[in-house]
Each structure stands twice: as structure tokens, then as C-alpha cells.
Short mmCIF file of C-alpha atoms in Angstrom, two decimals:
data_model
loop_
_atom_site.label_atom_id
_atom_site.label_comp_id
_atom_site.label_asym_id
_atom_site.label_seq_id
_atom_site.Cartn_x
_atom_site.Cartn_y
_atom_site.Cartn_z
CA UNK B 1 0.00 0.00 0.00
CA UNK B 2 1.16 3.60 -0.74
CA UNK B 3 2.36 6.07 1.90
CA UNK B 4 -0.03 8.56 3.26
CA UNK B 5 1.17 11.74 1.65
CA UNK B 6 1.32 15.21 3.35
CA UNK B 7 -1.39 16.39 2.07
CA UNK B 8 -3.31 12.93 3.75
CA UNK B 9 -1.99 13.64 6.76
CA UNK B 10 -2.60 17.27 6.91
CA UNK B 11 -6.33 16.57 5.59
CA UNK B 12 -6.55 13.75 8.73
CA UNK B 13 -5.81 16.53 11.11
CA UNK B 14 -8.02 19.06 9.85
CA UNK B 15 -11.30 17.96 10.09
CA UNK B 16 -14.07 20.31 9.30
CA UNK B 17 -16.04 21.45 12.15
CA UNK B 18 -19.15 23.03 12.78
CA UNK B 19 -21.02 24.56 15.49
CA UNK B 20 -23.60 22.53 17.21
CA UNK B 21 -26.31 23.30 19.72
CA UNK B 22 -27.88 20.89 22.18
CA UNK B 23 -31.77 20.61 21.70
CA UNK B 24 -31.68 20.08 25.31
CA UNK B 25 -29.78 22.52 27.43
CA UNK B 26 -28.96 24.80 24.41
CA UNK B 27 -25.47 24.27 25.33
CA UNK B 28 -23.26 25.28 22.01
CA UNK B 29 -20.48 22.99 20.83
CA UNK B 30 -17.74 22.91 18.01
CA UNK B 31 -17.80 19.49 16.55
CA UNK B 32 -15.42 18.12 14.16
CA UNK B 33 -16.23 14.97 12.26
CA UNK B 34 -13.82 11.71 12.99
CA UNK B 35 -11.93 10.53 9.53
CA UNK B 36 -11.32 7.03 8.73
CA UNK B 37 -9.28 4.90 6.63
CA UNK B 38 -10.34 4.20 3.00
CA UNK B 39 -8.73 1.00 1.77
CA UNK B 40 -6.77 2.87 -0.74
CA UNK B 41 -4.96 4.97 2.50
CA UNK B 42 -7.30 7.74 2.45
CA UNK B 43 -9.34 9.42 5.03
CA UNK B 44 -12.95 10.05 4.46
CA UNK B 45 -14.52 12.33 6.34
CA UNK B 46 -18.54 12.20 6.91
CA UNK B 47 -19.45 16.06 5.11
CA UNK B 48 -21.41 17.98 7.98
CA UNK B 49 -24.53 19.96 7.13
CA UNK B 50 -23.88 22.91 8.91
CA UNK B 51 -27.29 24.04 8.04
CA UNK B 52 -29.42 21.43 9.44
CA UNK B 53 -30.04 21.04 13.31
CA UNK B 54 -28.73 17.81 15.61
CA UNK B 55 -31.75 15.32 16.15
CA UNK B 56 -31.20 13.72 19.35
CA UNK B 57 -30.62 9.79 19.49
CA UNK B 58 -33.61 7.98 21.42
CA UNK B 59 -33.37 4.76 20.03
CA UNK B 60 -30.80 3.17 17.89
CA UNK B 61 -30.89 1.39 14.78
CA UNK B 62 -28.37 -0.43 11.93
CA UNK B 63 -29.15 1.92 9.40
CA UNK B 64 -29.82 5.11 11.32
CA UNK B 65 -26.22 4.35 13.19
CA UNK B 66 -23.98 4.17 9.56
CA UNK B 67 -24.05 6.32 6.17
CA UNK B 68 -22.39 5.68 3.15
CA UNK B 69 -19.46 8.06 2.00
CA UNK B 70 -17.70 7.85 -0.96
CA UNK B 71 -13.91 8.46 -0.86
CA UNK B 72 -12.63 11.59 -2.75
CA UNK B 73 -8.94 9.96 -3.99
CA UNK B 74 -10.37 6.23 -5.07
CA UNK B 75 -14.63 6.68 -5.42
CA UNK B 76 -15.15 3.50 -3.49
CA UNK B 77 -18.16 3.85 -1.16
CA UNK B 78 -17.94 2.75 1.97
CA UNK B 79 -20.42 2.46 5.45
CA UNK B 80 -19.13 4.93 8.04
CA UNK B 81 -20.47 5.11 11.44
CA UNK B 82 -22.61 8.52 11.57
CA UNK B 83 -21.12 11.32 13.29
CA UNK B 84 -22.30 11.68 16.75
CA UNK B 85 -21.97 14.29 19.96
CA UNK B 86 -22.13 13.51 23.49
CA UNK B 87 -23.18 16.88 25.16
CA UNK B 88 -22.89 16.64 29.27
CA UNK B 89 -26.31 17.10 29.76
CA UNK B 90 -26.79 13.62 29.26
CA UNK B 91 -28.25 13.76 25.22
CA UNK B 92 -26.74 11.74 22.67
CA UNK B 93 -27.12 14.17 19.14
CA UNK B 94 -27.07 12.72 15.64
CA UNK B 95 -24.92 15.60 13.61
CA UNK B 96 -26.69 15.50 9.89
CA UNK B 97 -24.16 14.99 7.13
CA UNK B 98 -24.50 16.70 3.37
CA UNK B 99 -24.37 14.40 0.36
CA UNK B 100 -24.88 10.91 1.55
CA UNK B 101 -27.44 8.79 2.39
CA UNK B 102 -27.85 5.83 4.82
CA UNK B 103 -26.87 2.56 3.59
CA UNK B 104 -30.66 0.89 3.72
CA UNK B 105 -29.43 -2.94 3.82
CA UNK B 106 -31.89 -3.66 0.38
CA UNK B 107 -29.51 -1.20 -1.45
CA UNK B 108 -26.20 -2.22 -0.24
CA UNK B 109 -24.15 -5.16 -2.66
CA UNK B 110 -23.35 -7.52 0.43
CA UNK B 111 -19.97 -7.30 1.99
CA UNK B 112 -18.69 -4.09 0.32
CA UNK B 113 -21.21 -1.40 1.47
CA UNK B 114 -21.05 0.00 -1.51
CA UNK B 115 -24.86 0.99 -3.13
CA UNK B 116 -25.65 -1.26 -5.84
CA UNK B 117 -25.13 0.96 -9.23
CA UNK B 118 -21.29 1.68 -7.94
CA UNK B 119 -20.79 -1.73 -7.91
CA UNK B 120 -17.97 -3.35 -10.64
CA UNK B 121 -19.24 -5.27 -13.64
CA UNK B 122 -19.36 -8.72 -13.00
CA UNK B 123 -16.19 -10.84 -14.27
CA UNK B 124 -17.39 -12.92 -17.22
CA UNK B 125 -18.11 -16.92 -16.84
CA UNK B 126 -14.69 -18.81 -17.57
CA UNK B 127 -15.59 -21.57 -19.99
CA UNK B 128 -16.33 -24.94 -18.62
CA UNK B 129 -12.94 -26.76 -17.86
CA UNK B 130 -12.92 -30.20 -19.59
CA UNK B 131 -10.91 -32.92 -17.37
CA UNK B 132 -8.23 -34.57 -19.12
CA UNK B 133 -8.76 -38.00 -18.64
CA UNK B 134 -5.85 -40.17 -16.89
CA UNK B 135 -3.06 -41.98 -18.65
CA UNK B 136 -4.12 -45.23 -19.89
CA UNK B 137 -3.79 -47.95 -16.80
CA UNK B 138 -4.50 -45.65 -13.63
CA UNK B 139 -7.19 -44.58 -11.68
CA UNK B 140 -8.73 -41.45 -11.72
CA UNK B 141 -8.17 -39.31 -8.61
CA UNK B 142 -11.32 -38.60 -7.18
CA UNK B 143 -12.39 -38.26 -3.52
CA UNK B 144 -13.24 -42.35 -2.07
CA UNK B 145 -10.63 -44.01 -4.69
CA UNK B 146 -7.45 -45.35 -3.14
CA UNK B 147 -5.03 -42.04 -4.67
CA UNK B 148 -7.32 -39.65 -2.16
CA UNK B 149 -9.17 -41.24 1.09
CA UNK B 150 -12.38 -39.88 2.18
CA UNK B 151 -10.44 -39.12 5.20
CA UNK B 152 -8.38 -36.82 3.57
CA UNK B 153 -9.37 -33.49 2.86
CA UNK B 154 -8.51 -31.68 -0.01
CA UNK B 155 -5.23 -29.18 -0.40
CA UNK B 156 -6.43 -25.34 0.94
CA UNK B 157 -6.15 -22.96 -2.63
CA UNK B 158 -3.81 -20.35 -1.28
CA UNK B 159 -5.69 -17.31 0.14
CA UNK B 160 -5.45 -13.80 -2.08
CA UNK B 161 -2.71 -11.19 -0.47
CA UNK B 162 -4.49 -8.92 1.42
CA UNK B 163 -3.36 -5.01 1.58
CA UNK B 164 -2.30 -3.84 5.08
CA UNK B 165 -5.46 -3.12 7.91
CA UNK B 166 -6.39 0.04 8.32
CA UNK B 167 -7.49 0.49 12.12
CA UNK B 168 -9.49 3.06 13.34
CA UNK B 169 -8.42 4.13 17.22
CA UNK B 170 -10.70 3.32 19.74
CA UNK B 171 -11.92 6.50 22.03
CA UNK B 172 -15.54 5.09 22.85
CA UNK B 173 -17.36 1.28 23.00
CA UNK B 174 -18.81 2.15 19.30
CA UNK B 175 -15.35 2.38 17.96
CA UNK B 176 -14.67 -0.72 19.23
CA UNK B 177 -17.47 -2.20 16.88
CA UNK B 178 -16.72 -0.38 13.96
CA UNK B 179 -12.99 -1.81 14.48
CA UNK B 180 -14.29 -5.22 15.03
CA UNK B 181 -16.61 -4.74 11.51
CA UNK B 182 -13.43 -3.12 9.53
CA UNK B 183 -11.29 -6.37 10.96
CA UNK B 184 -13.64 -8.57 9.73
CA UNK B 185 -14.02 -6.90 6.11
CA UNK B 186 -10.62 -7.18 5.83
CA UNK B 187 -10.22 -10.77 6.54
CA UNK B 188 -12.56 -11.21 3.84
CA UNK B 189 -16.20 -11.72 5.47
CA UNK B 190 -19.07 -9.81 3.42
CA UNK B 191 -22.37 -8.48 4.28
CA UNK B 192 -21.58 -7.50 7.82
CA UNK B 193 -24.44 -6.38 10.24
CA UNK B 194 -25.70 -6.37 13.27
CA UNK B 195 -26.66 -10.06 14.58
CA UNK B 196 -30.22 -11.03 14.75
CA UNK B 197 -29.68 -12.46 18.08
CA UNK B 198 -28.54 -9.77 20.78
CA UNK B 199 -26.02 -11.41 22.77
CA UNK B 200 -25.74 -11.94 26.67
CA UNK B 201 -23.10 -9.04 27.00
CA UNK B 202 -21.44 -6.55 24.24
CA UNK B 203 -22.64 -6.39 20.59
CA UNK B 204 -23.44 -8.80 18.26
CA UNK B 205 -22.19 -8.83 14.30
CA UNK B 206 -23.01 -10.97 12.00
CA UNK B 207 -21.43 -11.94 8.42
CA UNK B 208 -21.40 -14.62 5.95
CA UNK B 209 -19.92 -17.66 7.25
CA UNK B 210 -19.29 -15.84 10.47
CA UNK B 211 -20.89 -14.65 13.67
CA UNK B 212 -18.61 -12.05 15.81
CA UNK B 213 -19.29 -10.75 19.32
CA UNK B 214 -17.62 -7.75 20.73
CA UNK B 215 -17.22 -6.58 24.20
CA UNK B 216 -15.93 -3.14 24.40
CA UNK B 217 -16.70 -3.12 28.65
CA UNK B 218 -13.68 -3.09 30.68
CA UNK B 219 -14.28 -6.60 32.53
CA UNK B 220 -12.24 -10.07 30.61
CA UNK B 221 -14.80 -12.08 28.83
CA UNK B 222 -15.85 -14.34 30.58
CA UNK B 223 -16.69 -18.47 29.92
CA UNK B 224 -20.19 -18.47 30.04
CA UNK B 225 -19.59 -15.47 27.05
CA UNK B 226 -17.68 -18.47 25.06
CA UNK B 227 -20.52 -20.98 24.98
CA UNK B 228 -23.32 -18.64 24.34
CA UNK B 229 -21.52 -17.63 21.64
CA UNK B 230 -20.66 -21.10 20.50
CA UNK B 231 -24.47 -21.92 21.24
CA UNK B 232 -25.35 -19.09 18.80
CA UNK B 233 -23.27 -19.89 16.38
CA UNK B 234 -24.15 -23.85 16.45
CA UNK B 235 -27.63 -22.87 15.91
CA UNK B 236 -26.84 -20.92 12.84
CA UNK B 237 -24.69 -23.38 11.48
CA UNK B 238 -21.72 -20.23 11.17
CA UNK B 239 -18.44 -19.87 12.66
CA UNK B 240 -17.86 -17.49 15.38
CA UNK B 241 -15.21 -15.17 16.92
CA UNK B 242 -14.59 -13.49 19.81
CA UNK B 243 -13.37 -9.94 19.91
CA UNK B 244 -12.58 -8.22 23.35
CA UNK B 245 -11.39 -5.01 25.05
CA UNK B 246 -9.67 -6.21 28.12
CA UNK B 247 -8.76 -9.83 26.91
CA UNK B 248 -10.03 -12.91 28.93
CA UNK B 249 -10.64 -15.29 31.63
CA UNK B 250 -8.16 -18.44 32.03
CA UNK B 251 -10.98 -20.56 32.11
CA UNK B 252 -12.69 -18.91 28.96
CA UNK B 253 -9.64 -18.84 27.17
CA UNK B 254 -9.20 -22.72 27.71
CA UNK B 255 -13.31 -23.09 26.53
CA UNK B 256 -12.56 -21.41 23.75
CA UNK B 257 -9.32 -23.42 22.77
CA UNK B 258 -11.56 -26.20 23.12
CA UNK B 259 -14.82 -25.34 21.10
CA UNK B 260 -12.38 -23.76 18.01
CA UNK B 261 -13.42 -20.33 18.69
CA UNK B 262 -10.70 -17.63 17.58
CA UNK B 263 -10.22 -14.72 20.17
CA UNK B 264 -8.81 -11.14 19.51
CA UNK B 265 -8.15 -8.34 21.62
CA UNK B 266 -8.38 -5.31 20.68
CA UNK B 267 -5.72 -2.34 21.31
CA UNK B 268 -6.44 1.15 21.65
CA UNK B 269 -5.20 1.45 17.78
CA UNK B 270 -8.01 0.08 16.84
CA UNK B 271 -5.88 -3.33 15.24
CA UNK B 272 -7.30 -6.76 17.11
CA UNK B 273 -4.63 -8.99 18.06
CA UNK B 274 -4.70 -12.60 18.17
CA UNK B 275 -4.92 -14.38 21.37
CA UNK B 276 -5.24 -18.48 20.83
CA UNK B 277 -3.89 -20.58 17.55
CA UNK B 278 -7.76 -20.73 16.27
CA UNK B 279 -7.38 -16.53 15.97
CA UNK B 280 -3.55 -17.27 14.17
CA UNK B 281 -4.97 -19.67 11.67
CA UNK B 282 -8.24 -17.32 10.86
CA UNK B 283 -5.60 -14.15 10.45
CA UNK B 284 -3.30 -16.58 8.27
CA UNK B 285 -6.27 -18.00 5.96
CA UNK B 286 -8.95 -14.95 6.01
CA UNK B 287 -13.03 -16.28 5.45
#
């Protein structure tokens, strides 16, 4: 991947901001909008509507909580988590953003977040691949015949080089989950979203192939937090993975060895690192 160049760096540290006034206590603010990595080594920064009021947050949902921003260097659109400001008085406020929408899952091409007309032209169909058939006097090698056992299983295709992850530095428990959802995008997993299934403690996401909780609390996760996770996940017939803030408890680290579940912790970088083998073999291969 490419360096950042000055003018990325300079364009990370000045953010736009724009003056905001609580609904509630009319206290004023001057909010500047977080940036975040592009895949290309860009920021992108949410645009702020300086002419539209905050709305507080009462109730949260998937695609109230993320809009989707295109980046000004590549044009790849990507889900960002909307900007938001804590005033003390206790109200959470929703800052409106110019330009973008919010990524309503119907109109989002699975795993890239990315509205469907942006999306690349399919590749077109290779032509069916004719088998040679073997030399005269040997047997063809097919799963069950004596050259492969069924108990073998076939040779892993090597997995496609992946550009270095981008991490996004955690300041607050929802950074945490947008680091956990970047992670997981990067490793390959599409169509990442909140889980169906709220889980017993931190937040559930869910991808193809995969079901993810993350705790951003301050407490090691704890065993029963391995099984209902591997409960979940059984249930769904998915894999799962474990992604925590202040790492884990000896005995749930020694469940999870057991029931194949990968676990990460998560630095203040934003950049999970793994914990157990299972985590080292799911960084090595990807989904």
C-alpha cells in the first residue's frame, strides 16, 4: 500500500467542524467529524450539514447508526459510522451529514457497502474446464478411490494477499465495533451487520460464514460469554469469533481453545490482536 502523503496527513488533522447546539440545554459545541481509513490509505470524512439542526438519538438502529461516503482519492463507497456528539447534559445528538445517504441494507451489494449501481461489472463466466482423462492404466483421482481417502481433505487454494489493515483508534465502545466490523471486512467476510440475536453481553455482528461478538466493557470475557456464543453460532450453522477489550478469563480462554473459537483483543489502535492458535490460523487463511 502507498504512503499517506502530506497532504493525507494534513487533511486527517483538519477535520471540518461546525457549530452545534444541544436541543436540550442549548449548550453550544464545536464538533469536528472523525476521519477514517479508505482502503486505498485515504481518510474520508462524513461532510457535515452545517445548516441542518442535531436530532437527538432515542433509540438506535443499523441503518440510522452508519451512512455511506464515498472516498474523494479512489470513489469506493464505503459504510461509516454517523457522526455523533455527546453533550454533558446527558443527550446523545445525531450531527446531519451533506451528500450521503444511509446505507438501507436492500440497497447495499453484500460485503462491500457500496450501493448497488457503484458496484464493478461482474467478471465474465470462464468456460467450462474439460478434465483430461488419466493416462491409460490408472485410476482417476477422485475423492473415495485409493489415490485420495475420504479421510483426507482436499489441499487449501492459497488465500489472495491482502493489503495492510487500516485500524481506526478506539476512544468510545462504538469504535470498538466499527474496528471489530473493519477487521472482519478485511479478513474477507461480506455483508456484515448487526446479529439477529442480541447477545448476553457486548454487541453482536453478524457476516457470511461468520458470527462475531464484541465486548468493548472493561471486565475479561468471561466463559459463560464463550458458549453462548458457540451456542449461537451452532444454531446458525456459522463460525464465530470473539473480539474483546480487556482480553479474557483463564478458564474462557481454555473453553474457547476447546470449542475452536478464535479470540482477539483489541488495542487502543483500533488493530485486534490474536490471542489463541484458532485466531492465528483465521488471520493466516482470512473467510
Amino acid at each position: 500500500m502507498d504512503t499517506l502523503s502530506r497532504r493525507d496527513v494534513l487533511e486527517w488533522a483538519m477535520a471540518e467542524s461546525v457549530p452545534v447546539r444541544c436541543p436540550a440545554c442549548r449548550r453550544e459545541h464545536l464538533f469536528a467529524a472523525p476521519s477514517y481509513p479508505c482502503v486505498c490509505g485515504a481518510p474520508v470524512t462524513p461532510p457535515l450539514d452545517r445548516l441542518a439542526d442535531p436530532a437527538p438519538v432515542t433509540h438506535r438502529t443499523w441503518d440510522e447508526d452508519w451512512v455511506t461516503v464515498p472516498c474523494d482519492t479512489c470513489g469506493r463507497a464505503d459504510q461509516w459510522p454517523h457522526p455523533e456528539l455527546g453533550c454533558p447534559c446527558g443527550a446523545m445528538l445525531r450531527i446531519p451529514v451533506r451528500g450521503v445517504r444511509r446505507p438501507l441494507r436492500a440497497e447495499v451489494v453484500p460485503g462491500t457497502g457500496a450501493p448497488a449501481d457503484l458496484e464493478t461489472e461482474p467478471e465474465p463466466e470462464a468456460a467450462p474446464h474439460t478434465p483430461e482423462p488419466p493416462p491409460p492404466g490408472t485410476a482417476a483421482a477422485t475423492p473415495g478411490s485409493p489415490l485420495i481417502p475420504d479421510h483426507l481433505p482436499l489441499p487449501r487454494t492459497t488465500p489472495t494477499p491482502r493489503p495492510v489493515f487500516q485500524p481506526v483508534t478506539i476512544r468510545t465502545a462504538r469504535d470498538a465495533v466499527t474496528a471489530a466490523a473493519l477487521y472482519l471486512r478485511w479478513l474477507g467476510y461480506r455483508d456484515i451487520r448487526r446479529a439477529d440475536q442480541r447477545p448476553p453481553s457486548g454487541i453482536g455482528l453478524a457476516a457470511r460464514g461468520m458470527l462475531a461478538q464484541v465486548d468493548p466493557t472493561v471486565r475479561p470475557a468471561t466463559l459463560r460469554d464463550m458458549e453462548c456464543l458457540w451456542l449461537t453460532a451452532m444454531s446458525e450453522s456459522t463460525g464465530c469469533v470473539y473480539f474483546s477489550l480487556a482480553g479474557y478469563a483463564d478458564d474462557a480462554r481454555r473453553r474457547a481453545d476447546a470449542l475452536g473459537i478464535p479470540l482477539f483483543v483489541l488495542d487502543l489502535t483500533g488493530t485486534p490482536q490474536p490471542v489463541n492458535t484458532h485466531a492465528d490460523e483465521l488471520l493466516a487463511t482470512g473467510a
